[in-house]
GROMACS .gro file of N, CA and C in nm:
model
  279
    1MET      N    1  -0.353   0.192  -1.341
    1MET     CA    2  -0.274   0.085  -1.283
    1MET      C    3  -0.300   0.072  -1.133
    2VAL      N    4  -0.310   0.186  -1.065
    2VAL     CA    5  -0.331   0.184  -0.921
    2VAL      C    6  -0.462   0.116  -0.887
    3LEU      N    7  -0.571   0.155  -0.953
    3LEU     CA    8  -0.701   0.098  -0.921
    3LEU      C    9  -0.711  -0.049  -0.962
    4TYR      N   10  -0.648  -0.086  -1.071
    4TYR     CA   11  -0.650  -0.225  -1.116
    4TYR      C   12  -0.587  -0.317  -1.010
    5SER      N   13  -0.473  -0.277  -0.957
    5SER     CA   14  -0.405  -0.357  -0.855
    5SER      C   15  -0.489  -0.366  -0.728
    6TYR      N   16  -0.551  -0.255  -0.692
    6TYR     CA   17  -0.639  -0.252  -0.574
    6TYR      C   18  -0.754  -0.351  -0.590
    7LYS      N   19  -0.817  -0.352  -0.706
    7LYS     CA   20  -0.930  -0.442  -0.730
    7LYS      C   21  -0.886  -0.588  -0.727
    8ASN      N   22  -0.768  -0.618  -0.781
    8ASN     CA   23  -0.717  -0.755  -0.777
    8ASN      C   24  -0.689  -0.799  -0.633
    9PHE      N   25  -0.634  -0.709  -0.553
    9PHE     CA   26  -0.608  -0.739  -0.412
    9PHE      C   27  -0.739  -0.770  -0.339
   10MET      N   28  -0.841  -0.689  -0.364
   10MET     CA   29  -0.970  -0.711  -0.299
   10MET      C   30  -1.032  -0.844  -0.343
   11ALA      N   31  -1.021  -0.876  -0.470
   11ALA     CA   32  -1.074  -1.003  -0.520
   11ALA      C   33  -1.003  -1.120  -0.452
   12ARG      N   34  -0.874  -1.107  -0.431
   12ARG     CA   35  -0.797  -1.212  -0.363
   12ARG      C   36  -0.844  -1.230  -0.219
   13LEU      N   37  -0.873  -1.120  -0.151
   13LEU     CA   38  -0.923  -1.128  -0.013
   13LEU      C   39  -1.057  -1.198  -0.007
   14ILE      N   40  -1.145  -1.164  -0.097
   14ILE     CA   41  -1.279  -1.223  -0.097
   14ILE      C   42  -1.270  -1.373  -0.127
   15ARG      N   43  -1.181  -1.411  -0.218
   15ARG     CA   44  -1.162  -1.554  -0.245
   15ARG      C   45  -1.105  -1.626  -0.124
   16GLY      N   46  -1.034  -1.552  -0.039
   16GLY     CA   47  -0.976  -1.611   0.082
   16GLY      C   48  -1.076  -1.622   0.196
   17PHE      N   49  -1.205  -1.604   0.167
   17PHE     CA   50  -1.312  -1.619   0.264
   17PHE      C   51  -1.304  -1.521   0.380
   18ARG      N   52  -1.262  -1.399   0.354
   18ARG     CA   53  -1.267  -1.295   0.457
   18ARG      C   54  -1.414  -1.258   0.479
   19SER      N   55  -1.448  -1.219   0.600
   19SER     CA   56  -1.585  -1.177   0.627
   19SER      C   57  -1.614  -1.046   0.556
   20HIS      N   58  -1.740  -1.015   0.538
   20HIS     CA   59  -1.780  -0.893   0.470
   20HIS      C   60  -1.725  -0.770   0.541
   21SER      N   61  -1.732  -0.767   0.673
   21SER     CA   62  -1.684  -0.650   0.747
   21SER      C   63  -1.533  -0.636   0.737
   22THR      N   64  -1.461  -0.748   0.737
   22THR     CA   65  -1.316  -0.743   0.722
   22THR      C   66  -1.280  -0.691   0.583
   23ALA      N   67  -1.346  -0.742   0.482
   23ALA     CA   68  -1.320  -0.696   0.344
   23ALA      C   69  -1.351  -0.547   0.332
   24ARG      N   70  -1.456  -0.501   0.397
   24ARG     CA   71  -1.491  -0.359   0.392
   24ARG      C   72  -1.381  -0.273   0.456
   25ASN      N   73  -1.328  -0.317   0.569
   25ASN     CA   74  -1.220  -0.243   0.634
   25ASN      C   75  -1.095  -0.240   0.547
   26TYR      N   76  -1.061  -0.352   0.483
   26TYR     CA   77  -0.948  -0.355   0.392
   26TYR      C   78  -0.972  -0.258   0.275
   27LYS      N   79  -1.093  -0.262   0.225
   27LYS     CA   80  -1.128  -0.176   0.111
   27LYS      C   81  -1.106  -0.029   0.145
   28PHE      N   82  -1.153   0.014   0.259
   28PHE     CA   83  -1.140   0.155   0.296
   28PHE      C   84  -0.994   0.195   0.314
   29SER      N   85  -0.915   0.112   0.379
   29SER     CA   86  -0.774   0.144   0.401
   29SER      C   87  -0.697   0.149   0.269
   30CYS      N   88  -0.718   0.050   0.184
   30CYS     CA   89  -0.648   0.046   0.055
   30CYS      C   90  -0.691   0.160  -0.036
   31ARG      N   91  -0.820   0.189  -0.034
   31ARG     CA   92  -0.870   0.300  -0.118
   31ARG      C   93  -0.811   0.432  -0.070
   32HIS      N   94  -0.801   0.451   0.061
   32HIS     CA   95  -0.742   0.573   0.116
   32HIS      C   96  -0.596   0.586   0.069
   33PHE      N   97  -0.522   0.476   0.071
   33PHE     CA   98  -0.383   0.476   0.027
   33PHE      C   99  -0.374   0.509  -0.122
   34CYS      N  100  -0.456   0.446  -0.204
   34CYS     CA  101  -0.454   0.472  -0.349
   34CYS      C  102  -0.491   0.617  -0.380
   35ARG      N  103  -0.590   0.669  -0.312
   35ARG     CA  104  -0.628   0.809  -0.333
   35ARG      C  105  -0.516   0.904  -0.293
   36PHE      N  106  -0.446   0.871  -0.184
   36PHE     CA  107  -0.332   0.952  -0.141
   36PHE      C  108  -0.225   0.954  -0.251
   37LEU      N  109  -0.195   0.837  -0.306
   37LEU     CA  110  -0.094   0.831  -0.412
   37LEU      C  111  -0.136   0.913  -0.534
   38ILE      N  112  -0.259   0.896  -0.577
   38ILE     CA  113  -0.308   0.969  -0.695
   38ILE      C  114  -0.306   1.119  -0.670
   39ALA      N  115  -0.348   1.161  -0.550
   39ALA     CA  116  -0.349   1.304  -0.517
   39ALA      C  117  -0.208   1.363  -0.515
   40ASN      N  118  -0.108   1.277  -0.495
   40ASN     CA  119   0.031   1.322  -0.493
   40ASN      C  120   0.103   1.296  -0.625
   41GLY      N  121   0.026   1.271  -0.730
   41GLY     CA  122   0.082   1.257  -0.863
   41GLY      C  123   0.144   1.123  -0.895
   42ILE      N  124   0.121   1.023  -0.813
   42ILE     CA  125   0.176   0.889  -0.836
   42ILE      C  126   0.074   0.810  -0.917
   43LYS      N  127   0.110   0.772  -1.037
   43LYS     CA  128   0.017   0.701  -1.125
   43LYS      C  129   0.042   0.550  -1.130
   44GLY      N  130   0.154   0.505  -1.074
   44GLY     CA  131   0.186   0.363  -1.074
   44GLY      C  132   0.266   0.327  -0.949
   45PHE      N  133   0.251   0.206  -0.905
   45PHE     CA  134   0.319   0.164  -0.783
   45PHE      C  135   0.470   0.155  -0.799
   46ASP      N  136   0.517   0.145  -0.923
   46ASP     CA  137   0.661   0.139  -0.945
   46ASP      C  138   0.731   0.269  -0.905
   47LYS      N  139   0.655   0.376  -0.887
   47LYS     CA  140   0.710   0.506  -0.847
   47LYS      C  141   0.707   0.526  -0.695
   48VAL      N  142   0.642   0.437  -0.622
   48VAL     CA  143   0.626   0.453  -0.477
   48VAL      C  144   0.755   0.417  -0.406
   49ASN      N  145   0.792   0.499  -0.308
   49ASN     CA  146   0.908   0.469  -0.224
   49ASN      C  147   0.875   0.512  -0.081
   50ILE      N  148   0.970   0.497   0.007
   50ILE     CA  149   0.946   0.526   0.149
   50ILE      C  150   0.908   0.671   0.171
   51ALA      N  151   0.953   0.759   0.084
   51ALA     CA  152   0.918   0.901   0.096
   51ALA      C  153   0.769   0.927   0.074
   52HIS      N  154   0.698   0.833   0.013
   52HIS     CA  155   0.554   0.845  -0.006
   52HIS      C  156   0.476   0.778   0.108
   53ILE      N  157   0.533   0.674   0.163
   53ILE     CA  158   0.462   0.596   0.264
   53ILE      C  159   0.457   0.670   0.398
   54ARG      N  160   0.566   0.730   0.437
   54ARG     CA  161   0.568   0.802   0.566
   54ARG      C  162   0.466   0.914   0.571
   55PRO      N  163   0.458   1.002   0.470
   55PRO     CA  164   0.355   1.108   0.476
   55PRO      C  165   0.213   1.051   0.474
   56PHE      N  166   0.196   0.936   0.407
   56PHE     CA  167   0.063   0.875   0.407
   56PHE      C  168   0.018   0.842   0.549
   57HIS      N  169   0.108   0.787   0.629
   57HIS     CA  170   0.072   0.750   0.766
   57HIS      C  171   0.031   0.872   0.848
   58LEU      N  172   0.082   0.986   0.815
   58LEU     CA  173   0.045   1.108   0.887
   58LEU      C  174  -0.098   1.152   0.855
   59THR      N  175  -0.152   1.104   0.743
   59THR     CA  176  -0.288   1.142   0.704
   59THR      C  177  -0.394   1.051   0.764
   60ASP      N  178  -0.353   0.949   0.838
   60ASP     CA  179  -0.448   0.854   0.896
   60ASP      C  180  -0.546   0.926   0.987
   61GLU      N  181  -0.673   0.899   0.968
   61GLU     CA  182  -0.778   0.967   1.043
   61GLU      C  183  -0.826   0.891   1.167
   62HIS      N  184  -0.769   0.775   1.193
   62HIS     CA  185  -0.810   0.699   1.310
   62HIS      C  186  -0.769   0.772   1.438
   63THR      N  187  -0.856   0.769   1.536
   63THR     CA  188  -0.831   0.842   1.660
   63THR      C  189  -0.778   0.753   1.772
   64THR      N  190  -0.785   0.622   1.752
   64THR     CA  191  -0.737   0.530   1.856
   64THR      C  192  -0.612   0.458   1.807
   65PRO      N  193  -0.526   0.418   1.899
   65PRO     CA  194  -0.408   0.341   1.859
   65PRO      C  195  -0.446   0.210   1.788
   66TYR      N  196  -0.553   0.147   1.834
   66TYR     CA  197  -0.598   0.022   1.771
   66TYR      C  198  -0.639   0.046   1.626
   67GLY      N  199  -0.714   0.152   1.601
   67GLY     CA  200  -0.757   0.184   1.465
   67GLY      C  201  -0.641   0.212   1.372
   68ARG      N  202  -0.543   0.289   1.421
   68ARG     CA  203  -0.425   0.320   1.341
   68ARG      C  204  -0.345   0.193   1.313
   69ALA      N  205  -0.326   0.109   1.414
   69ALA     CA  206  -0.250  -0.015   1.397
   69ALA      C  207  -0.318  -0.108   1.296
   70ALA      N  208  -0.450  -0.118   1.305
   70ALA     CA  209  -0.524  -0.204   1.213
   70ALA      C  210  -0.512  -0.152   1.070
   71SER      N  211  -0.524  -0.022   1.052
   71SER     CA  212  -0.511   0.037   0.920
   71SER      C  213  -0.372   0.014   0.863
   72PHE      N  214  -0.270   0.034   0.943
   72PHE     CA  215  -0.132   0.014   0.897
   72PHE      C  216  -0.107  -0.132   0.862
   73ALA      N  217  -0.166  -0.225   0.937
   73ALA     CA  218  -0.150  -0.367   0.907
   73ALA      C  219  -0.209  -0.401   0.770
   74VAL      N  220  -0.323  -0.343   0.739
   74VAL     CA  221  -0.385  -0.364   0.608
   74VAL      C  222  -0.295  -0.311   0.497
   75ILE      N  223  -0.242  -0.191   0.516
   75ILE     CA  224  -0.157  -0.132   0.413
   75ILE      C  225  -0.030  -0.216   0.395
   76ARG      N  226   0.025  -0.267   0.502
   76ARG     CA  227   0.144  -0.354   0.490
   76ARG      C  228   0.111  -0.478   0.407
   77GLN      N  229  -0.007  -0.537   0.430
   77GLN     CA  230  -0.047  -0.654   0.353
   77GLN      C  231  -0.065  -0.618   0.205
   78PHE      N  232  -0.123  -0.501   0.180
   78PHE     CA  233  -0.142  -0.455   0.043
   78PHE      C  234  -0.006  -0.432  -0.024
   79LEU      N  235   0.088  -0.371   0.047
   79LEU     CA  236   0.221  -0.349  -0.008
   79LEU      C  237   0.291  -0.482  -0.035
   80TYR      N  238   0.275  -0.578   0.055
   80TYR     CA  239   0.334  -0.709   0.035
   80TYR      C  240   0.275  -0.775  -0.090
   81TYR      N  241   0.144  -0.763  -0.108
   81TYR     CA  242   0.078  -0.816  -0.228
   81TYR      C  243   0.138  -0.752  -0.353
   82LEU      N  244   0.157  -0.621  -0.349
   82LEU     CA  245   0.214  -0.551  -0.465
   82LEU      C  246   0.357  -0.596  -0.493
   83GLU      N  247   0.432  -0.623  -0.387
   83GLU     CA  248   0.568  -0.676  -0.405
   83GLU      C  249   0.563  -0.814  -0.470
   84GLU      N  250   0.471  -0.899  -0.424
   84GLU     CA  251   0.456  -1.032  -0.483
   84GLU      C  252   0.425  -1.024  -0.632
   85GLN      N  253   0.346  -0.924  -0.670
   85GLN     CA  254   0.306  -0.906  -0.809
   85GLN      C  255   0.412  -0.831  -0.891
   86LYS      N  256   0.522  -0.799  -0.826
   86LYS     CA  257   0.634  -0.726  -0.888
   86LYS      C  258   0.592  -0.588  -0.939
   87LEU      N  259   0.501  -0.525  -0.865
   87LEU     CA  260   0.455  -0.390  -0.898
   87LEU      C  261   0.517  -0.284  -0.809
   88LEU      N  262   0.591  -0.328  -0.709
   88LEU     CA  263   0.646  -0.237  -0.608
   88LEU      C  264   0.785  -0.286  -0.572
   89GLN      N  265   0.874  -0.193  -0.543
   89GLN     CA  266   1.010  -0.234  -0.504
   89GLN      C  267   1.005  -0.318  -0.376
   90THR      N  268   1.091  -0.414  -0.367
   90THR     CA  269   1.094  -0.507  -0.255
   90THR      C  270   1.137  -0.435  -0.126
   91GLY      N  271   1.071  -0.471  -0.017
   91GLY     CA  272   1.111  -0.421   0.115
   91GLY      C  273   1.030  -0.305   0.169
   92LEU      N  274   0.934  -0.254   0.096
   92LEU     CA  275   0.856  -0.141   0.147
   92LEU      C  276   0.747  -0.183   0.245
   93HIS      N  277   0.707  -0.309   0.241
   93HIS     CA  278   0.599  -0.350   0.331
   93HIS      C  279   0.651  -0.353   0.472
   0.00000   0.00000   0.00000
């Protein structure tokens, strides 16, 4: 379920005419988030809550404030997409 939603989100971005480099950055951030969830035993987005999102932000490997902010912005958009699809509780983005 996690990977299926990720792939649909990426397909939506590509249809929205995002540049290749932008899509690549989104891909890496979303994949990092999905891998974090899977590594923590979360198999579906319906189980995700704020207690999972905060520790995820601590695992961010970006060394600059700009890099961290950009990564967090991508994850917020991904979470909003999941809320739109009714796969995630409302308000986590």
